[in-house]
Short mmCIF file of C-alpha atoms in Angstrom, two decimals:
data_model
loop_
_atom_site.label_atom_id
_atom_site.label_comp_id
_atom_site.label_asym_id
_atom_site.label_seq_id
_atom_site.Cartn_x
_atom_site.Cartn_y
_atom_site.Cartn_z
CA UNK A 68 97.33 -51.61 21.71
CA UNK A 69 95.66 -54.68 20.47
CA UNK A 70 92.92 -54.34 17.57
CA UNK A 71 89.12 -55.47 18.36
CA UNK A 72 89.05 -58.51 17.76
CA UNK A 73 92.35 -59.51 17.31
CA UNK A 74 94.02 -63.10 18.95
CA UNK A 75 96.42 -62.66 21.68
CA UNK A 76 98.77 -64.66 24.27
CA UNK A 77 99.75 -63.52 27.68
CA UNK A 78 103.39 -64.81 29.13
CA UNK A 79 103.83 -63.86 32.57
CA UNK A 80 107.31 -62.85 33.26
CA UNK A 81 108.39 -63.16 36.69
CA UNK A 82 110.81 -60.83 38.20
CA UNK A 83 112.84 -60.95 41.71
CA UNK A 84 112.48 -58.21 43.75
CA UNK A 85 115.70 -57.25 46.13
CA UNK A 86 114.59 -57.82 49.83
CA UNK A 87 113.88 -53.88 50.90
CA UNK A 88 111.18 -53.09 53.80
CA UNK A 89 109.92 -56.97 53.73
CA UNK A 90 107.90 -55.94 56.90
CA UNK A 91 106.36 -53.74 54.62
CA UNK A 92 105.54 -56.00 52.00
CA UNK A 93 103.88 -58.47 54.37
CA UNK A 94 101.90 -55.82 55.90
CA UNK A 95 100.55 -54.92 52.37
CA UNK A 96 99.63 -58.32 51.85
CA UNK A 97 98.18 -58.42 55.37
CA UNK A 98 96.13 -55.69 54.66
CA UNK A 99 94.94 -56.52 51.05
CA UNK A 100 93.47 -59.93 52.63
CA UNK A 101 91.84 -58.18 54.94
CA UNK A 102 89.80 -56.11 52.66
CA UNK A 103 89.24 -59.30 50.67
CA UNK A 104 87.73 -60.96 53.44
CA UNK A 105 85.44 -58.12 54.34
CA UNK A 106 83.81 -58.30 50.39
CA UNK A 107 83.79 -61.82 50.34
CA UNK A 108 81.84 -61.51 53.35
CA UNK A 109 79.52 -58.86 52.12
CA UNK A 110 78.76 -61.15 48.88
CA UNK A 111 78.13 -64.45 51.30
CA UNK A 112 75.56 -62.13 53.15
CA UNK A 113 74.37 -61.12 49.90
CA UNK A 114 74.29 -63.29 47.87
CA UNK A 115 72.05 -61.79 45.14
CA UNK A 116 74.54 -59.58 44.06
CA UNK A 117 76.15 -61.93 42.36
CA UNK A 118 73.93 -61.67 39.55
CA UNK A 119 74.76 -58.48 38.56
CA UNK A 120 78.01 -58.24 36.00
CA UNK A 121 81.50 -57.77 37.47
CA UNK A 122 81.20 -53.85 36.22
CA UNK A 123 77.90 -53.20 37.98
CA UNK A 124 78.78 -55.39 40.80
CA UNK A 125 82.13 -53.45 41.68
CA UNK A 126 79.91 -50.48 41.80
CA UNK A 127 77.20 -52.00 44.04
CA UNK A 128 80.13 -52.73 46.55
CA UNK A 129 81.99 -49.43 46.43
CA UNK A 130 78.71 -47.88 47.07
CA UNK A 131 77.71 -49.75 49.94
CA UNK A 132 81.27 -49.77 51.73
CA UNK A 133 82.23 -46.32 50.66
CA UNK A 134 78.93 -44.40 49.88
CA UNK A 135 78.50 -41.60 47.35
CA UNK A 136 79.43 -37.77 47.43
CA UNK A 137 75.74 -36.95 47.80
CA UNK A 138 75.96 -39.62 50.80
CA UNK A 139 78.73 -38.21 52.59
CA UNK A 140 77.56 -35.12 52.50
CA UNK A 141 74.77 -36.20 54.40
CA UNK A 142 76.71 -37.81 57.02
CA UNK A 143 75.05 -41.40 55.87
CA UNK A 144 76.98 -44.62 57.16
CA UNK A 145 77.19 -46.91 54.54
CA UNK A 146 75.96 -50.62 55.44
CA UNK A 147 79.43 -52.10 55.13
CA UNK A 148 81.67 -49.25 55.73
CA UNK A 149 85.47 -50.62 56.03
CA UNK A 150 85.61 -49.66 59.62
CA UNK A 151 88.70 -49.92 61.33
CA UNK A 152 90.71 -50.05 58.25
CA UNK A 153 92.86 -47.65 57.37
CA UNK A 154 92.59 -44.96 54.33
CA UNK A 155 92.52 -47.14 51.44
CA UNK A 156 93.64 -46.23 47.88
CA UNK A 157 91.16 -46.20 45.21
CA UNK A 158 92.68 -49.17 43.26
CA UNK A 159 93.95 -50.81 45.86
CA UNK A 160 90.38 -51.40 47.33
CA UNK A 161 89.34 -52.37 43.40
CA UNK A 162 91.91 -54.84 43.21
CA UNK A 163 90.83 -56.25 46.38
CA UNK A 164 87.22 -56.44 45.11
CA UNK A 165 87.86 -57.92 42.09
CA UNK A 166 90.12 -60.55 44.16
CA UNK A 167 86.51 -61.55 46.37
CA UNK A 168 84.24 -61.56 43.33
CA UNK A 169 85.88 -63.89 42.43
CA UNK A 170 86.50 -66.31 45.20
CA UNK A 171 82.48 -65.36 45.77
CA UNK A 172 81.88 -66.51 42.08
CA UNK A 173 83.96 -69.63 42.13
CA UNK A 174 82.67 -70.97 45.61
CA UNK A 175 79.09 -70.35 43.80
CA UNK A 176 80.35 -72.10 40.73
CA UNK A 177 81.41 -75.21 42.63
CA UNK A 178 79.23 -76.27 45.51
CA UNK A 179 81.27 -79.08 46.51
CA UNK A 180 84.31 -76.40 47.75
CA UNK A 181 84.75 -76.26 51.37
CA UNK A 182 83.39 -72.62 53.00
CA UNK A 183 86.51 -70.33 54.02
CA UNK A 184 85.93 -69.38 57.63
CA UNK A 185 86.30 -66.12 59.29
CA UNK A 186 90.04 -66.85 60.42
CA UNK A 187 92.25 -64.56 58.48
CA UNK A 188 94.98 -66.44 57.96
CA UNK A 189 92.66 -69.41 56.00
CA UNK A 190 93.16 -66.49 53.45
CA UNK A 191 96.65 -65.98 51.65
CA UNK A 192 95.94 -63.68 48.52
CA UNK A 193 98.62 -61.98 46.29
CA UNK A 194 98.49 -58.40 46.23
CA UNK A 195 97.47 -57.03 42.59
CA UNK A 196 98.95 -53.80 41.76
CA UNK A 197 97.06 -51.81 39.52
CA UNK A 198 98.16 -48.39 37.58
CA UNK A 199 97.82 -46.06 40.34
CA UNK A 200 99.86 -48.27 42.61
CA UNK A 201 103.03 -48.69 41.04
CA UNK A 202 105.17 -45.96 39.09
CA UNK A 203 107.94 -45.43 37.08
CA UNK A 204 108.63 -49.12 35.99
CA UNK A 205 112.00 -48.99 34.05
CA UNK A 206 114.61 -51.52 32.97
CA UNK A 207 115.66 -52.80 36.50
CA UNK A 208 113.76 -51.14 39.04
CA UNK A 209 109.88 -50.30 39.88
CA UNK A 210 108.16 -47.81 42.85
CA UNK A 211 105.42 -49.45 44.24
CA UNK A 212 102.64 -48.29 47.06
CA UNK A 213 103.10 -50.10 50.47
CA UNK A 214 101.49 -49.84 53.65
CA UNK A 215 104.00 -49.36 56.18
CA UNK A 216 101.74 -50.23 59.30
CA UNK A 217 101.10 -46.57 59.47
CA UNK A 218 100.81 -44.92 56.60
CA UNK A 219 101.23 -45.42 52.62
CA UNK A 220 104.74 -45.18 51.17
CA UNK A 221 106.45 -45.21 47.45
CA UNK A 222 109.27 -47.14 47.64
CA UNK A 223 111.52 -48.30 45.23
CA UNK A 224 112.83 -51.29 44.50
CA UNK A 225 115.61 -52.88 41.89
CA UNK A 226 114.56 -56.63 40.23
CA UNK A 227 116.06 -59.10 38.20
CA UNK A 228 114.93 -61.21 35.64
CA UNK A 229 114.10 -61.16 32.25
CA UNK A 230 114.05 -58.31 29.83
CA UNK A 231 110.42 -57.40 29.16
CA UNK A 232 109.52 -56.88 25.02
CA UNK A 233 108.25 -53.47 24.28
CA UNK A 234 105.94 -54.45 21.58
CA UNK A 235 103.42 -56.18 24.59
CA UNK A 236 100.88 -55.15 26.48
CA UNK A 237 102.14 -54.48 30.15
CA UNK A 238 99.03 -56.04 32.77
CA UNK A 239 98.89 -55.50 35.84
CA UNK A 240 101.33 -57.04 38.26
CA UNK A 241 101.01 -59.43 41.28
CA UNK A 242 103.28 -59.55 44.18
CA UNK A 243 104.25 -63.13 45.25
CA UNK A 244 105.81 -63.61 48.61
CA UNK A 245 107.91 -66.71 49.61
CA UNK A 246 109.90 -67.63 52.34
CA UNK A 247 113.37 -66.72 50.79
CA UNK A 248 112.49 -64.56 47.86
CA UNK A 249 109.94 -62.53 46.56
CA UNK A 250 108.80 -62.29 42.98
CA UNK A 251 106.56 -59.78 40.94
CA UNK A 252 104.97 -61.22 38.52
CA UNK A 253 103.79 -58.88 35.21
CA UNK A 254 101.31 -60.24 32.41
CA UNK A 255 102.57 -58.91 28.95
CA UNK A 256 99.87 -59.70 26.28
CA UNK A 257 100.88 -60.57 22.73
CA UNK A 258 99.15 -60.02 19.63
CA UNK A 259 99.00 -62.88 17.39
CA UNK A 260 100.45 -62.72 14.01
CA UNK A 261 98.78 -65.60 12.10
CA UNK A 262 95.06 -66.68 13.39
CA UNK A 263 94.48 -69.25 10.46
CA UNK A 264 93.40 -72.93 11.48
CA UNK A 265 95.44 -75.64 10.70
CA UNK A 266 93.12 -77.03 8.09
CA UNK A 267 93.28 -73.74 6.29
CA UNK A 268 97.22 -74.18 6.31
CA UNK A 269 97.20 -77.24 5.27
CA UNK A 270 95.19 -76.38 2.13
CA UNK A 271 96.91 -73.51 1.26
CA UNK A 272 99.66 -76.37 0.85
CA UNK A 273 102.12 -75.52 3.56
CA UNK A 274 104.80 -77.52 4.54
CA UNK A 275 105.03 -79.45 8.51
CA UNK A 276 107.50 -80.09 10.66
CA UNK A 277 107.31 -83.59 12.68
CA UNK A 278 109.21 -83.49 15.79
CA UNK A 279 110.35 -86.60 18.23
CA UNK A 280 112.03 -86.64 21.71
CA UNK A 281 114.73 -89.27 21.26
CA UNK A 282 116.21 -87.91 24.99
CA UNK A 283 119.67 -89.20 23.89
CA UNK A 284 122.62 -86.86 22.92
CA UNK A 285 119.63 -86.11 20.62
CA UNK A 286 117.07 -84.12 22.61
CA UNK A 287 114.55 -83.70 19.69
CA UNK A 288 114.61 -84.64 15.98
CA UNK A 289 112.88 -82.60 13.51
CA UNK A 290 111.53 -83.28 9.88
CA UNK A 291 110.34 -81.03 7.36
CA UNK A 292 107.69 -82.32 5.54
CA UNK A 293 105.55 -80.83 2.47
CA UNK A 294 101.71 -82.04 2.44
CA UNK A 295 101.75 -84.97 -0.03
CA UNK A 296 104.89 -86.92 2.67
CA UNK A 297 108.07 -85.96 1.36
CA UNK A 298 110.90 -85.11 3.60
CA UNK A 299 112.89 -82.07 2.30
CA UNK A 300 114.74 -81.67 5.51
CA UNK A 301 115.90 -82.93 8.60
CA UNK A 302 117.58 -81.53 11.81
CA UNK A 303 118.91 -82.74 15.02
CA UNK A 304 118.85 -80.84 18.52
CA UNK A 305 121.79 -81.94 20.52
CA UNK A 306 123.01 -81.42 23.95
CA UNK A 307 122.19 -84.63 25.68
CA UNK A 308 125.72 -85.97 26.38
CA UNK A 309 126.38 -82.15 28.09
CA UNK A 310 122.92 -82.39 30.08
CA UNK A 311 123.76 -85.58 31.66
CA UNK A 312 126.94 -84.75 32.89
CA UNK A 313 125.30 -82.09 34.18
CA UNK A 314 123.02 -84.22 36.23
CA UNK A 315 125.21 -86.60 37.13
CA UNK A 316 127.82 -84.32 38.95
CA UNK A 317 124.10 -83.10 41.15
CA UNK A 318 123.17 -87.08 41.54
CA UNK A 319 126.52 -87.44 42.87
CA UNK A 320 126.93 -85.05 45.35
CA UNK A 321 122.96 -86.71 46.41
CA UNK A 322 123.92 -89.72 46.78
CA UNK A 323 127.10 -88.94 48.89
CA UNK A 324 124.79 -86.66 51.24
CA UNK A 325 121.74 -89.24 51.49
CA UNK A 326 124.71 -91.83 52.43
CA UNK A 327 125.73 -89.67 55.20
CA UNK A 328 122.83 -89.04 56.53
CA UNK A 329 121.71 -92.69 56.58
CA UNK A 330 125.05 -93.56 58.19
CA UNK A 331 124.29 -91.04 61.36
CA UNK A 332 120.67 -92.03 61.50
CA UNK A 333 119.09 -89.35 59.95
CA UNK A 334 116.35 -88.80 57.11
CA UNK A 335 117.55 -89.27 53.87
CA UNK A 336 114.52 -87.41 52.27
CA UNK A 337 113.28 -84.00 53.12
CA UNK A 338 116.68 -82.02 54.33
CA UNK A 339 117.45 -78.42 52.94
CA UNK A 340 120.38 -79.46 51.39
CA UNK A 341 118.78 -82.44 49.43
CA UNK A 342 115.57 -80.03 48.71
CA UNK A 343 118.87 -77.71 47.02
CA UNK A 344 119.82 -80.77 44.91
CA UNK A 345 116.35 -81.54 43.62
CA UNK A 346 115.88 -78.08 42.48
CA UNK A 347 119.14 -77.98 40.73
CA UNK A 348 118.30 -81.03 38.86
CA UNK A 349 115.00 -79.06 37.96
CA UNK A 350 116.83 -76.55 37.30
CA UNK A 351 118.84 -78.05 34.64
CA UNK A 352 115.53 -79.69 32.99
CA UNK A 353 113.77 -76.38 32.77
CA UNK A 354 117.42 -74.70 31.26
CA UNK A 355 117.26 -77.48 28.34
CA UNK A 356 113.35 -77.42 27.91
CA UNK A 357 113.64 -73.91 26.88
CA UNK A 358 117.00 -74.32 24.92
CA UNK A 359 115.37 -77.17 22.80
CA UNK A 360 111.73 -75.30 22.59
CA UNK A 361 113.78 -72.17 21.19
CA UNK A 362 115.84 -73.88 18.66
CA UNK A 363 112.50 -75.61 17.27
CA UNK A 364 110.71 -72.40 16.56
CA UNK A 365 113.76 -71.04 15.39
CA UNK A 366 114.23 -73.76 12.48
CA UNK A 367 110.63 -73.59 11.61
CA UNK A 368 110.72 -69.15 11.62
CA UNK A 369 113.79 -69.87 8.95
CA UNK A 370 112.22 -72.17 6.93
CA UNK A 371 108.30 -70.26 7.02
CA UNK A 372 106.88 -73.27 8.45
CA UNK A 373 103.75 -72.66 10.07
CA UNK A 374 102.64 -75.96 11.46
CA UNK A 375 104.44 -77.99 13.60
CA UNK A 376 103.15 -81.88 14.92
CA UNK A 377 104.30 -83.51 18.06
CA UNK A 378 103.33 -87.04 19.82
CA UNK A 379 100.75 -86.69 22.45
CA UNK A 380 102.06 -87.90 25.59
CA UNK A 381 99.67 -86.79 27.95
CA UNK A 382 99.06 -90.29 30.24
CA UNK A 383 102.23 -91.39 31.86
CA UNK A 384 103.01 -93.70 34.46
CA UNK A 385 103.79 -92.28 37.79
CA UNK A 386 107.24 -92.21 38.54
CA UNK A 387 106.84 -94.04 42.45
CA UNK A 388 105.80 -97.22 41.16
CA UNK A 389 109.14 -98.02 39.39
CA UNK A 390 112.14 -98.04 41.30
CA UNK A 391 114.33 -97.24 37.87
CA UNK A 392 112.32 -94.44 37.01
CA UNK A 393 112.98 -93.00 40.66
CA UNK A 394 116.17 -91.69 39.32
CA UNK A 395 115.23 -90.33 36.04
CA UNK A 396 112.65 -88.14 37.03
CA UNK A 397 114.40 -85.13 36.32
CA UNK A 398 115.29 -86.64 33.46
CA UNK A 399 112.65 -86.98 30.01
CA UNK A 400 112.02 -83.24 28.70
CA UNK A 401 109.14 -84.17 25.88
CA UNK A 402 106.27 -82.79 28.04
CA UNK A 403 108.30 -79.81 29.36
CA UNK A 404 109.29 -79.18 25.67
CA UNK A 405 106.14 -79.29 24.68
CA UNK A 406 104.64 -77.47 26.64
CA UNK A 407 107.02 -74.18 25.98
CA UNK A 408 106.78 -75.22 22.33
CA UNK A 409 102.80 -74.56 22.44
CA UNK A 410 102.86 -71.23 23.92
CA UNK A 411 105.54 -69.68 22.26
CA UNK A 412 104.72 -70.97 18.97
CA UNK A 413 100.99 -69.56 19.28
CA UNK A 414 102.84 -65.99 20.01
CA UNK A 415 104.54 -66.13 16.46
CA UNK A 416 101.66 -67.04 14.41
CA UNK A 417 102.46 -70.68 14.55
CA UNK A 418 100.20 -74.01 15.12
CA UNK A 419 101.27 -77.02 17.34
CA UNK A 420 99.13 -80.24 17.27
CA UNK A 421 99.47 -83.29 18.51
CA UNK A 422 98.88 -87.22 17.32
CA UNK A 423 98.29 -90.35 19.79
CA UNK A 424 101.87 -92.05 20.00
CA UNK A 425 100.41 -95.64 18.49
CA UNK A 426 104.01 -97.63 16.73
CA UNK A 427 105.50 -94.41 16.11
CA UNK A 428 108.84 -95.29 17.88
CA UNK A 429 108.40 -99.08 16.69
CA UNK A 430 107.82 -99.39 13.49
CA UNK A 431 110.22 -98.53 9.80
CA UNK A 432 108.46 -95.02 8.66
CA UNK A 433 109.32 -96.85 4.88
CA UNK A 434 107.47 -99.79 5.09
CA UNK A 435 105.88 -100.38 8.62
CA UNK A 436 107.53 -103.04 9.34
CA UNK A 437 108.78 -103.51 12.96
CA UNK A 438 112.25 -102.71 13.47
CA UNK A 439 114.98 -103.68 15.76
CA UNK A 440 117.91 -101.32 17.74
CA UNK A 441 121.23 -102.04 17.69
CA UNK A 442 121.95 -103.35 21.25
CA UNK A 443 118.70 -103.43 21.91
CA UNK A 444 117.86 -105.12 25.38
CA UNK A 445 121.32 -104.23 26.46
CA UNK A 446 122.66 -100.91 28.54
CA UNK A 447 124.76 -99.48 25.78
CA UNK A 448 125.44 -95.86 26.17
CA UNK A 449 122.96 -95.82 29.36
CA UNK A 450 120.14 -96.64 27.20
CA UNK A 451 118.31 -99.69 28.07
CA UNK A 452 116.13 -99.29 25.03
CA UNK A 453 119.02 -99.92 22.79
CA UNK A 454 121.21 -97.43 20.49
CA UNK A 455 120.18 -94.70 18.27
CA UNK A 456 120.51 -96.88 15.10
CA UNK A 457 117.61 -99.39 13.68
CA UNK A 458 117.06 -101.85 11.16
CA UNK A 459 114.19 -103.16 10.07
CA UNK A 460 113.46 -106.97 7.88
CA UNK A 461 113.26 -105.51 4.63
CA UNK A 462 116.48 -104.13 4.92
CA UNK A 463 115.93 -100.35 5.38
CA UNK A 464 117.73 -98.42 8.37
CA UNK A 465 118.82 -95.35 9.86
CA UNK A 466 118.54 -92.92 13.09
CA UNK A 467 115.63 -93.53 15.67
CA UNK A 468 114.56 -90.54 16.25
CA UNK A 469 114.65 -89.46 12.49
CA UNK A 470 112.26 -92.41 11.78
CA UNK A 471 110.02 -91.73 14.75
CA UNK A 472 109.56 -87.68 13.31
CA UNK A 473 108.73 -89.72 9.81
CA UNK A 474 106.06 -91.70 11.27
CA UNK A 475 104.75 -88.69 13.40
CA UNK A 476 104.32 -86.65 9.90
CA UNK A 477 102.77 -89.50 7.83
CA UNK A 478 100.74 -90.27 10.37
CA UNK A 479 99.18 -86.74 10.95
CA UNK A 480 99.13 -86.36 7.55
CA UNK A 481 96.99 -89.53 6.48
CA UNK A 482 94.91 -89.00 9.56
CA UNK A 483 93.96 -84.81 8.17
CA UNK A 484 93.52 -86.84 4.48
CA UNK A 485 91.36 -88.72 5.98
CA UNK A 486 89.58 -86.55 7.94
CA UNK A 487 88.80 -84.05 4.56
CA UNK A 488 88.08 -87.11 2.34
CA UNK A 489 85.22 -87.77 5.25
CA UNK A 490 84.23 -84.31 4.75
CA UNK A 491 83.51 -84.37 1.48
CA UNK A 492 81.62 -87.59 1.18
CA UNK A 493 79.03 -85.87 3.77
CA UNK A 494 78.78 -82.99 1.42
#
């Protein structure tokens, strides 16, 4: 149980149920929508409730579509009653409420929103499964409440996926139905161990570590910097030569089933089996995003380095407007990588931040000068940006990616030196 006032980080882990009674998952969801849709349509006719605080506001609704003991007793029909449903469990109708507060509260919150009409079908939520409607969740298998069409059933069913941490906080779960597969999704919150700013790091003199995404046999290149700029270690993060052999053995096998289908007049886009290609390639990328996120935070956990800096590369240029970017979509993992890096770093008490990419990759971390890649201009090894070697004028050289991870660190660094030197003076 988490303290008062404590930090925390939920991870959803999402686990594959084995197909069992589908008809009766659907019906489930069928029904939970249902009972959305008759809230949300109690808070558009009302729309004063809304006012009120989710606590008193699930009250307010219970009592008007359920009543009171005192109420029943009477023989009074509440205003809403959920008539022509079927017996609903007590937190399955909560779960439903809380599910149209909030559609009620963000269709309040944004004007502009299109209205859902009456039509059922406009509305697709995922069942929420709170304590009382799911038992006995163990290592492999969980029992969950369904609506059969008739009545209310446990049923069990076995999953696959992940192994869930015991030291988190089990939420509850949401039931995801696709077309092939369906997925239960379970919230584990995390305390976290270290809530100190980066600024208070930073002056308790902790160390950094810069890291660049060379995306050669290199993946990601980090340095390990103390405060005042001086490197004290460096490590490399390799798998690219095994990645892209990977992909290339999936591009291949594209290629020779787009030519096909070109050659008997078909579509080369949008076909099940080329849908199965593109989501291997993903498949690979989201494989190595994690490998290279993990092997980060475990070099930094070793060395008790508690914050790490990273090139922001937020605006990109969309992959359709260049036809040799078309095939390396799949292909550059920074922004995957950093995006695992963020969240799993927060869980073990440790800060990622970020710097604007200005002459990180194109300038000598020694002197500043510009430098110059061996081959540069040229395709060697597949890289039309030139080898992993530099030189700069004044003579200095090295790896690419080791210099970029330099520049990263100095540059974050001068920037915070600055940004405390501007502090004081105001003082």
């Amino acid at each position: 149980m988490l303290e008062k006032g404590s930090s925390y980080i939920t991870i959803t882990y999402k686990l594959r149920l084995y197909h069992r009674h589908q008809d009766w998952l659907l019906e489930t969801r069928q029904l939970y929508n249902q009972v959305v849709r008759h809230y949300e349509q109690i808070l558009r006719e009302e729309p004063s409730f809304l006012e009120q605080s989710n606590f008193l506001l699930l009250r307010t609704l219970e009592v008007n579509s359920v009543g009171t003991k005192e109420k029943r007793a009477k023989g009074e029909i509440p205003r809403w009653g959920l008539i022509g449903f079927p017996k609903i469990p007590l937190y399955f109708r909560r779960a439903a409420i809380h599910t149209a507060i909030g559609l009620a509260r963000s269709q309040q919150t944004n004007r502009k929103t299109q209205e859902i009409g009456s039509d059922i079908s406009v509305l697709n939520c995922s069942p929420v499964f709170y304590k009382g409607m799911y038992r006995e969740f163990q290592t492999h298998s969980i029992t969950l409440k369904l609506y059969t069409g008739l009545n209310w059933a446990w049923v069990r069913y076995p999953y696959m996926g992940r192994s869930i941490p015991e030291e988190g906080r089990w939420l509850s779960p949401t039931l995801k139905i696709g077309k092939k597969e369906t997925m239960l999704h379970l919230p584990v919150e995390f305390a976290v161990k270290d809530r100190r700013t980066i600024e208070e790091r930073l002056q308790q003199k902790k160390s950094i570590c810069a890291v660049a995404f060379p995306d050669q046999d290199c993946l990601a290149v980090g340095v390990w910097m103390e405060v005042d700029g001086t490197v004290k270690d460096t490590f490399f993060v390799r798998g690219g030569k095994k990645r892209e052999a990977q992909r290339r053995r999936v591009l291949k096998r594209l290629k020779k089933s787009q030519q096909s289908r070109q050659s008997f007049g078909q579509k080369k886009e949008g076909t099940k089996e080329n849908a199965k290609l593109y989501q291997k390639l993903k498949q690979i990328n989201t494989f190595y995003i994690h490998q290279v996120s993990h092997e980060i935070l475990d070099y930094c956990k070793k060395q008790q380095i508690s914050v790490i800096v990273v090139p922001n590369y937020k605006k990109t240029i969309p992959f359709w407007k260049y036809s040799y970017l078309k095939t390396t979509v799949y292909r550059w993992q920074g922004r995957g990588i950093l995006r695992a890096l963020k969240y799993k770093a927060y869980r073990e008490g440790i800060q990622v931040t970020t710097i604007r990419p200005y002459h990180i990759s194109d300038r000598c971390s020694v002197c500043g000068s510009p430098i110059q890649r061996y081959q540069e201009g040229k395709r060697a090894n597949q890289n039309r940006y030139g080898g992993p070697l530099f030189i700069c004028p004044k003579g200095h050289r090295g790896n690419v990616g080791k210099n970029t991870a330099q520049n990263i660190g100095r540059y974050f660094l001068r920037l915070f030196q600055e940004e405390v030197e501007k502090r004081e003076q105001e003082k």
